[in-house]
Coordinates of C-alpha atoms and ligand atoms in Angstrom, one line a residue:
M27 CA 0.0 0.0 0.0
H28 CA 2.7 2.2 -1.1
L29 CA 3.4 5.0 -3.5
P30 CA 6.9 5.4 -4.8
R31 CA 8.4 8.8 -5.4
L32 CA 7.7 8.7 -9.1
S33 CA 4.0 8.3 -8.5
S34 CA 4.2 11.0 -6.0
M35 CA 5.6 13.2 -8.7
L36 CA 2.8 12.2 -11.1
L37 CA 0.3 12.9 -8.3
A38 CA 1.8 16.4 -8.0
I39 CA 1.2 16.9 -11.7
A40 CA -2.4 15.7 -11.2
A41 CA -2.8 17.8 -8.1
P42 CA -4.9 20.5 -9.8
L43 CA -7.7 17.9 -10.1
T44 CA -8.1 18.0 -6.3
A45 CA -9.5 21.5 -6.8
M46 CA -12.5 20.0 -8.5
P47 CA -15.7 19.7 -6.5
A48 CA -16.4 16.3 -5.0
E49 CA -19.4 15.7 -7.3
A50 CA -17.3 16.2 -10.4
R51 CA -14.7 13.8 -9.1
A52 CA -17.3 11.2 -8.3
H53 CA -18.4 11.2 -11.9
R54 CA -15.2 10.4 -13.8
P55 CA -15.4 9.5 -17.4
P56 CA -16.7 5.9 -17.4
Q57 CA -13.9 4.7 -19.8
V58 CA -11.4 4.5 -16.9
Y59 CA -13.5 1.7 -15.4
D60 CA -13.4 -1.8 -16.8
T61 CA -16.9 -3.0 -17.5
T62 CA -16.0 -6.6 -18.1
D63 CA -18.5 -9.2 -16.9
K64 CA -15.9 -12.0 -17.3
I65 CA -14.7 -11.3 -13.8
P66 CA -17.5 -12.0 -11.2
L67 CA -18.7 -9.4 -8.8
P68 CA -17.6 -9.8 -5.2
N69 CA -19.5 -11.0 -2.3
Q70 CA -19.8 -7.9 -0.3
G71 CA -18.1 -8.0 3.1
N72 CA -20.1 -5.0 4.3
I73 CA -17.3 -3.3 6.0
P74 CA -14.8 -0.6 4.9
A75 CA -11.4 -2.2 4.9
H76 CA -8.1 -1.4 3.2
D77 CA -5.7 -4.3 3.0
P78 CA -7.9 -6.6 5.0
N79 CA -6.5 -9.7 6.8
I80 CA -8.9 -12.4 7.9
I81 CA -8.4 -15.5 10.0
F82 CA -10.9 -18.2 11.0
F83 CA -10.8 -19.3 14.6
E84 CA -13.3 -21.2 16.7
D85 CA -16.3 -20.7 14.4
N86 CA -15.7 -17.0 13.8
Y87 CA -13.9 -14.8 11.3
Y88 CA -11.6 -12.2 12.7
L89 CA -10.7 -9.2 10.5
F90 CA -7.6 -7.1 11.1
K91 CA -6.9 -4.0 9.0
G92 CA -4.7 -1.0 8.9
G93 CA -5.8 1.7 11.2
I94 CA -5.1 3.3 14.5
H95 CA -3.5 0.6 16.6
I96 CA -4.8 -2.1 14.2
P97 CA -8.5 -2.6 14.7
I98 CA -9.9 -6.1 15.1
F99 CA -13.4 -7.1 14.1
K100 CA -15.4 -10.3 14.4
S101 CA -18.2 -12.0 12.5
A102 CA -19.7 -15.4 12.3
N103 CA -19.6 -15.2 8.5
M104 CA -17.7 -13.3 5.7
S105 CA -20.6 -10.9 5.0
G106 CA -20.9 -9.3 8.4
P107 CA -22.1 -7.4 10.2
W108 CA -18.6 -7.1 11.8
E109 CA -18.3 -6.2 15.5
K110 CA -15.3 -4.3 16.6
I111 CA -13.7 -6.2 19.5
G112 CA -10.6 -4.2 20.1
T113 CA -7.2 -3.3 18.7
V114 CA -3.9 -5.1 18.6
F115 CA -2.1 -2.2 20.3
D116 CA -3.2 -0.2 23.4
S117 CA -0.8 2.5 22.4
D118 CA 1.6 3.3 19.5
S119 CA 4.0 0.6 18.1
I120 CA 7.4 0.6 19.8
I121 CA 9.0 1.0 16.4
D122 CA 10.4 4.5 16.3
K123 CA 9.7 5.5 12.7
G124 CA 7.0 6.2 10.2
N125 CA 3.4 6.5 11.5
R126 CA 3.7 4.5 14.8
S127 CA 0.0 5.0 15.7
R128 CA -1.3 3.7 12.4
P129 CA 0.4 0.5 11.3
W130 CA -0.5 -1.1 7.9
A131 CA -1.1 -4.4 6.3
P132 CA -1.4 -6.7 9.3
T133 CA -1.0 -10.5 8.6
T134 CA -2.1 -12.6 11.5
I135 CA -1.4 -16.3 11.9
Q136 CA -1.9 -18.8 14.8
K137 CA 0.5 -21.4 15.9
D138 CA 0.5 -23.6 18.9
G139 CA -2.1 -21.4 20.7
T140 CA -0.3 -18.1 20.0
F141 CA -1.4 -15.5 17.5
Y142 CA 1.3 -13.6 15.7
C143 CA 0.4 -10.3 14.0
Y144 CA 3.0 -9.1 11.5
Y145 CA 2.5 -5.4 10.8
T146 CA 4.1 -2.5 8.8
V147 CA 5.2 0.9 10.1
S148 CA 6.0 3.3 7.4
L149 CA 4.8 6.4 5.6
P150 CA 3.4 6.7 2.1
G151 CA 6.2 7.1 -0.5
S152 CA 8.9 6.2 2.1
H153 CA 11.1 3.1 2.3
D154 CA 12.2 4.1 5.8
S155 CA 9.9 1.2 6.9
A156 CA 9.7 -1.7 9.3
I157 CA 7.9 -5.0 9.7
G158 CA 7.1 -5.7 13.3
V159 CA 5.4 -8.5 15.2
A160 CA 3.0 -8.6 18.1
T161 CA 1.7 -11.8 19.9
T162 CA -1.1 -12.8 22.2
T163 CA -2.7 -16.0 23.3
T164 CA -6.2 -14.4 23.3
I165 CA -7.2 -12.4 20.3
N166 CA -9.3 -9.9 22.2
S167 CA -6.9 -9.2 25.1
T168 CA -3.5 -7.5 25.4
W169 CA -1.0 -8.2 22.7
V170 CA 2.8 -8.0 23.3
D171 CA 4.6 -5.8 20.8
H172 CA 8.0 -7.3 20.0
G173 CA 9.0 -4.5 17.6
A174 CA 10.8 -4.6 14.3
I175 CA 12.0 -7.8 12.8
I176 CA 13.0 -6.2 9.4
N177 CA 14.1 -2.6 9.0
T178 CA 14.7 -0.8 5.7
G179 CA 16.0 2.8 5.3
T180 CA 17.1 3.2 9.0
G181 CA 17.3 1.0 12.1
P182 CA 19.1 -2.2 13.1
G183 CA 19.9 -4.5 10.2
S184 CA 18.9 -2.0 7.5
D185 CA 22.4 -2.3 6.0
V186 CA 21.9 -6.0 5.4
H187 CA 21.1 -7.3 1.9
P188 CA 18.4 -7.4 0.7
Y189 CA 17.0 -4.8 3.1
T190 CA 19.3 -2.3 1.4
I191 CA 17.3 -2.5 -1.9
T192 CA 13.8 -3.4 -0.7
N193 CA 11.0 -1.9 1.3
A194 CA 10.0 -3.6 4.6
I195 CA 6.2 -3.4 4.1
D196 CA 3.3 -5.8 3.5
A197 CA 4.4 -9.0 5.2
S198 CA 2.8 -12.3 4.5
F199 CA 3.5 -15.8 6.0
I200 CA 3.9 -19.3 4.6
T201 CA 5.1 -22.6 6.1
D202 CA 6.9 -25.2 4.0
Q203 CA 4.6 -28.2 4.0
E204 CA 7.5 -30.7 4.3
S205 CA 10.1 -29.1 6.4
G206 CA 7.8 -26.9 8.6
Q207 CA 10.1 -24.0 8.0
A208 CA 8.3 -20.7 8.1
Y209 CA 8.9 -17.8 5.7
L210 CA 8.0 -14.1 5.7
N211 CA 7.3 -12.6 2.3
Y212 CA 7.4 -8.8 2.0
G213 CA 8.1 -5.9 -0.2
S214 CA 6.9 -3.3 -2.6
F215 CA 7.8 -1.0 -5.4
W216 CA 11.5 -1.0 -4.3
H217 CA 12.7 -4.2 -6.0
D218 CA 9.3 -5.9 -5.6
I219 CA 8.7 -8.9 -3.4
W220 CA 11.1 -11.0 -1.4
Q221 CA 11.1 -13.9 1.0
V222 CA 13.2 -14.6 4.1
P223 CA 13.1 -17.6 6.5
L224 CA 11.9 -17.0 10.0
S225 CA 13.5 -18.3 13.2
D226 CA 11.7 -21.2 15.0
D227 CA 10.0 -18.8 17.5
L228 CA 8.6 -16.7 14.5
L229 CA 9.9 -13.5 16.2
S230 CA 12.9 -12.8 14.1
V231 CA 14.5 -13.5 10.7
K232 CA 16.6 -16.7 10.7
N233 CA 20.4 -15.9 10.5
K234 CA 19.5 -12.2 10.6
D235 CA 22.9 -10.8 9.6
S236 CA 23.0 -12.8 6.4
P237 CA 19.4 -14.0 5.7
D238 CA 18.8 -16.7 3.0
A239 CA 16.6 -14.3 1.0
K240 CA 15.0 -15.1 -2.3
Q241 CA 13.3 -12.7 -4.6
L242 CA 9.8 -13.8 -5.6
T243 CA 8.7 -11.1 -8.1
F244 CA 10.4 -8.5 -10.3
V245 CA 9.3 -6.3 -13.1
P246 CA 12.3 -5.7 -15.3
R247 CA 13.0 -2.3 -17.0
V248 CA 10.1 -0.3 -15.6
K249 CA 10.3 2.2 -12.8
P250 CA 8.7 2.2 -10.4
K251 CA 8.2 -1.5 -9.8
P252 CA 4.5 -1.8 -9.4
E253 CA 4.2 -4.9 -7.2
E254 CA 3.4 -5.2 -3.5
G255 CA 1.0 -6.8 -1.0
S256 CA 2.4 -10.3 -1.1
W257 CA 0.4 -13.3 -0.1
M258 CA 1.2 -17.0 -0.2
S259 CA -1.2 -19.9 -0.1
Y260 CA -0.8 -23.7 -0.6
H261 CA -3.2 -25.9 -2.5
E262 CA -2.7 -29.5 -3.7
G263 CA 1.0 -29.5 -4.2
Y264 CA 1.5 -25.9 -5.3
Y265 CA 2.5 -22.8 -3.5
Y266 CA 0.7 -19.8 -4.9
A267 CA 2.5 -16.4 -4.8
W268 CA -0.1 -13.7 -4.9
F269 CA 0.4 -10.0 -5.1
S270 CA -1.2 -6.7 -6.1
H271 CA 0.0 -5.1 -9.3
G272 CA -0.5 -1.4 -10.3
K273 CA -1.6 1.7 -8.6
C274 CA -3.3 1.2 -5.2
C275 CA -4.5 4.5 -4.0
H276 CA -5.1 8.3 -4.3
F277 CA -7.5 7.9 -7.2
Q278 CA -9.4 10.8 -5.9
N279 CA -6.5 12.8 -7.3
G280 CA -6.8 11.2 -10.8
F281 CA -6.9 7.9 -12.5
P282 CA -4.2 5.9 -14.3
K283 CA -4.8 4.4 -17.7
R284 CA -7.3 1.6 -17.7
G285 CA -5.6 -1.6 -16.5
K286 CA -2.8 0.3 -14.6
E287 CA -4.8 0.3 -11.4
Y288 CA -4.5 -2.5 -8.8
S289 CA -5.3 -6.0 -9.9
I290 CA -4.7 -9.3 -8.1
R291 CA -2.2 -11.6 -9.8
V292 CA -0.7 -15.0 -9.0
G293 CA 2.1 -17.4 -10.0
R294 CA 2.7 -20.9 -8.7
S295 CA 5.6 -23.2 -7.8
K296 CA 6.0 -26.7 -6.3
D297 CA 8.8 -25.2 -4.2
V298 CA 7.9 -22.6 -1.5
R299 CA 11.1 -20.7 -2.5
G300 CA 10.2 -20.6 -6.2
P301 CA 10.8 -19.8 -8.9
F302 CA 7.2 -19.0 -9.5
S303 CA 5.6 -18.9 -13.0
D304 CA 2.2 -17.8 -14.3
K305 CA -0.3 -19.7 -16.4
D306 CA 1.5 -18.8 -19.6
G307 CA 4.8 -20.0 -18.2
H308 CA 6.2 -16.5 -17.6
R309 CA 8.3 -16.2 -14.5
L310 CA 7.2 -13.8 -11.8
L311 CA 10.9 -12.7 -11.8
D312 CA 10.4 -11.6 -15.4
G313 CA 7.2 -9.6 -14.8
G314 CA 4.8 -12.5 -15.1
G315 CA 1.6 -12.9 -13.1
T316 CA -1.8 -14.3 -14.1
V317 CA -4.6 -11.8 -13.4
V318 CA -7.1 -13.6 -11.1
Y319 CA -9.2 -10.6 -10.0
A320 CA -9.4 -7.1 -11.5
S321 CA -11.7 -4.2 -12.0
N322 CA -15.1 -5.4 -13.3
H323 CA -18.7 -4.4 -14.3
G324 CA -17.8 -0.7 -14.2
S325 CA -18.5 -0.8 -10.4
V326 CA -15.6 -2.7 -8.9
Y327 CA -12.3 -0.8 -9.2
A328 CA -8.7 -1.6 -8.3
P329 CA -9.1 -4.7 -6.2
G330 CA -6.0 -5.7 -4.2
G331 CA -4.6 -6.1 -0.7
L332 CA -5.7 -9.7 -0.8
G333 CA -5.5 -12.8 1.3
V334 CA -6.6 -16.4 0.9
L335 CA -8.4 -18.3 3.6
P336 CA -7.8 -22.0 3.0
G337 CA -10.7 -24.4 2.7
S338 CA -10.1 -28.1 3.3
N339 CA -11.9 -29.7 0.4
D340 CA -14.5 -29.2 -2.4
S341 CA -17.3 -28.4 0.1
T342 CA -15.0 -25.9 1.9
P343 CA -13.4 -24.0 -0.9
D344 CA -10.6 -21.5 -0.5
I345 CA -11.8 -17.9 -0.1
L346 CA -10.1 -15.0 -1.9
Y347 CA -10.7 -11.8 0.0
Y348 CA -9.5 -8.3 -0.9
H349 CA -10.4 -4.6 -0.8
Y350 CA -12.0 -2.8 -3.8
L351 CA -13.4 0.6 -4.6
N352 CA -17.0 0.8 -5.5
T353 CA -17.2 3.4 -8.3
S354 CA -20.5 4.7 -7.0
I355 CA -19.2 5.1 -3.4
G356 CA -15.7 6.8 -3.7
F357 CA -12.0 6.4 -4.2
T358 CA -10.3 7.2 -0.9
N359 CA -8.5 4.4 1.1
G360 CA -11.1 4.9 3.8
Q361 CA -13.9 4.0 1.3
A362 CA -12.3 0.7 0.2
Q363 CA -14.7 -2.2 0.8
L364 CA -14.1 -5.8 1.8
G365 CA -15.0 -8.2 -1.0
W366 CA -14.6 -11.9 -1.3
N367 CA -15.1 -14.9 -3.7
Y368 CA -14.7 -18.6 -3.4
L369 CA -12.0 -20.0 -5.5
E370 CA -12.2 -22.9 -7.9
Y371 CA -9.1 -24.5 -9.3
K372 CA -9.0 -25.3 -13.0
D373 CA -5.9 -27.3 -14.0
G374 CA -4.4 -26.0 -10.7
W375 CA -5.1 -22.4 -11.4
P376 CA -7.4 -20.5 -9.1
E377 CA -10.5 -18.8 -10.5
P378 CA -13.0 -16.6 -8.5
V379 CA -16.6 -17.8 -8.3
G380 CA -19.5 -15.4 -8.6
G381 CA -21.0 -13.6 -5.7
Q382 CA -23.5 -16.0 -4.1
N383 CA -23.5 -14.1 -0.9
S384 CA -23.7 -10.6 -2.5
T385 CA -27.5 -11.0 -2.9
S386 CA -30.1 -12.4 -0.6
A387 CA -30.2 -15.6 -2.7
S388 CA -29.4 -18.6 -0.7
S389 CA -26.2 -20.3 -1.4
P390 CA -26.0 -23.7 -3.1
S391 CA -25.0 -26.3 -0.6
I392 CA -21.5 -26.6 -2.0
Y393 CA -20.8 -23.2 -0.7
T394 CA -22.0 -23.7 2.8
L395 CA -19.1 -23.6 5.2
P396 CA -18.9 -26.2 7.9
S397 CA -16.8 -25.2 10.9
W398 CA -13.2 -25.2 10.0
N399 CA -10.5 -26.5 12.2
F400 CA -8.4 -23.4 12.5
V401 CA -5.3 -25.6 12.5
T402 CA -5.9 -26.5 8.9
A403 CA -6.3 -22.9 8.1
L404 CA -2.9 -22.2 9.7
I405 CA -0.7 -23.6 7.0
G406 CA -1.1 -20.8 4.6
L407 CA -2.0 -17.9 6.7
W408 CA -1.3 -14.4 5.9
L409 CA -1.4 -10.7 4.9
Y410 CA -1.3 -7.1 4.3
I411 CA -3.0 -3.8 4.7
Ligands
LIG4 C1 -23.5 -13.3 9.9 O1 -23.0 -13.2 11.2 C2 -23.6 -12.1 12.0 C3 -23.0 -12.1 13.4 O2 -21.6 -12.1 13.3 C4 -25.1 -12.2 12.0 O3 -25.6 -11.0 12.6 C5 -25.6 -12.4 10.6 O4 -27.0 -12.6 10.7 C6 -25.0 -13.5 9.9 N1 -25.5 -13.6 8.5 C7 -25.9 -14.7 8.0 C8 -26.3 -14.6 6.5 O5 -25.8 -15.8 8.5
LIG5 C1 -23.3 -17.1 2.8 O1 -24.6 -16.8 3.1 C2 -25.3 -17.8 3.8 C3 -26.7 -17.5 4.0 O2 -27.2 -16.6 3.0 C4 -24.6 -18.1 5.2 O3 -25.2 -19.2 5.8 C5 -23.2 -18.4 5.0 O4 -22.5 -18.4 6.3 C6 -22.5 -17.3 4.2 N1 -21.1 -17.6 3.9 C7 -20.1 -16.9 4.3 C8 -18.8 -17.4 4.0 O5 -20.3 -15.8 4.8
LIG6 C1 -0.8 8.8 11.4 O1 -2.0 8.4 10.9 C2 -3.2 9.0 11.6 C3 -4.4 8.3 11.0 O2 -4.4 8.4 9.6 C4 -3.1 10.5 11.3 O3 -4.2 11.1 12.0 C5 -1.8 11.0 11.8 O4 -1.7 12.4 11.5 C6 -0.6 10.3 11.2 N1 0.6 10.7 11.8 C7 1.7 10.9 11.1 C8 2.9 11.3 11.9 O5 1.7 10.9 9.9
LIG7 C1 -12.8 -12.5 24.5 O1 -13.3 -13.6 23.8 C2 -13.6 -14.7 24.7 C3 -14.0 -15.9 23.8 O2 -14.8 -15.5 22.7 C4 -14.8 -14.2 25.5 O3 -15.3 -15.3 26.4 C5 -14.4 -13.0 26.3 O4 -15.6 -12.5 27.0 C6 -13.9 -11.9 25.4 N1 -13.3 -10.9 26.3 C7 -13.5 -9.6 26.0 C8 -12.8 -8.6 26.9 O5 -14.2 -9.2 25.1
LIG8 C1 -14.8 -31.5 4.0 O1 -14.3 -31.0 5.2 C2 -15.3 -30.8 6.2 C3 -14.7 -30.1 7.3 O2 -13.4 -30.4 7.6 C4 -15.8 -32.2 6.6 O3 -16.8 -32.1 7.6 C5 -16.4 -32.9 5.3 O4 -16.7 -34.3 5.6 C6 -15.3 -32.9 4.2 N1 -15.9 -33.4 3.0 C7 -15.3 -34.3 2.2 C8 -16.1 -34.7 1.0 O5 -14.2 -34.7 2.4
LIG9 C1 -21.8 -0.4 -5.0 O1 -22.5 0.6 -4.3 C2 -23.9 0.7 -4.7 C3 -24.5 1.8 -4.0 O2 -24.3 1.7 -2.6 C4 -24.6 -0.7 -4.4 O3 -25.9 -0.6 -4.8 C5 -23.8 -1.8 -5.1 O4 -24.4 -3.0 -4.7 C6 -22.4 -1.8 -4.7 N1 -21.7 -2.8 -5.5 C7 -20.6 -3.4 -5.1 C8 -20.0 -4.4 -6.0 O5 -20.1 -3.2 -4.0

């Protein structure tokens, strides 16, 4: 959820648009919105959320999102209503940089009875950033802030490769199915998305002075590098490297060319460390990435900031969730909405299924969700503001 400097410059050029009255801005020329009906509408989550992160635990969904002290919401289903049950922090993050009161892109996982929330502290357009972690054994009670585990720009370890060339934002989490080794994926416009192994206690990077880092995505030749918001999931033998590609934010100041706004893309690999390739065989390190979810119907704009909730079998499909802008509501980050779709896999490639729960129509039985064992959900848990 980051704008590089070049985009900031472009925004400066577009700045006179901000002088337009709100009504005029709300009625942009329709050609900037994709009207395709090939991509299904979302199920509406009925909560504003930018970079949502959702876990399933003891028959409830818990939603974490970027905001003051990282707000936490709870619902018995993905469509809400969502009840605010508290925040991760009682006060500002102990990380002394960026906006300490408003962390971004939380990714929460649960392991052996402890919840770990990986969060970002930064400022828009800056790579003086950090990924921190907080833990608790009870979601709705006090979390312990352990502070930064990766610094870029300034701070301990920021001189270590690859932190020198990357931006410590938008963490996601994956466990190797065979070895049990946990990895943190992170990064954005500065040299795109990277992966580092975590120590066994999940509170630091393994071998932190010389981490065994792997680059996951890279867009050659273009500047800035428009990929961020990593996610990683596992399904039937493949690891899926997900990310958001394009311009995330600030559309109230002007729109990019159609297709240059956020879209949700993926590549896969049998090895958690990659290399990842898309459906056409293009490597994510060469700018590849199959578009799974993008602007659609002229009403859903710039979906991204995604995560995947793992199902367990055909009757409990994986859920892709994300934020999107509703073109008839507005374009600020605060107006971003939670959306979600079940995923079907065709030849091992995930495809979103249309929005059963976006209307009052009752769901076909295949989509009813029996209670999940959270432990099965653990394996691929996740994401990013
Ligand atoms: C979803 O869960 C909420 C409580 O979290 C409840 O109020 C609502 O009725 C549920 N909706 C459906 C369709 O079950
Ligand atoms: C979808 O809606 C049905 C009822 O309309 C509800 O029972 C079910 O829990 C919903 N599924 C999710 C994932 O919210
Ligand atoms: C941090 O974010 C909050 C909420 O958006 C904002 O009110 C505050 O001014 C920000 N602080 C800094 C230092 O940018
Ligand atoms: C926290 O959640 C537990 C389990 O749902 C509940 O029993 C308890 O009352 C909650 N505590 C607070 C302070 O909300
Ligand atoms: C799918 O998983 C659910 C929950 O784990 C289980 O109750 C159900 O029996 C499974 N169905 C099949 C066809 O394996
Ligand atoms: C967009 O907002 C309009 C007006 O509130 C609403 O009718 C429509 O269902 C929304 N569509 C989506 C995909 O959120």
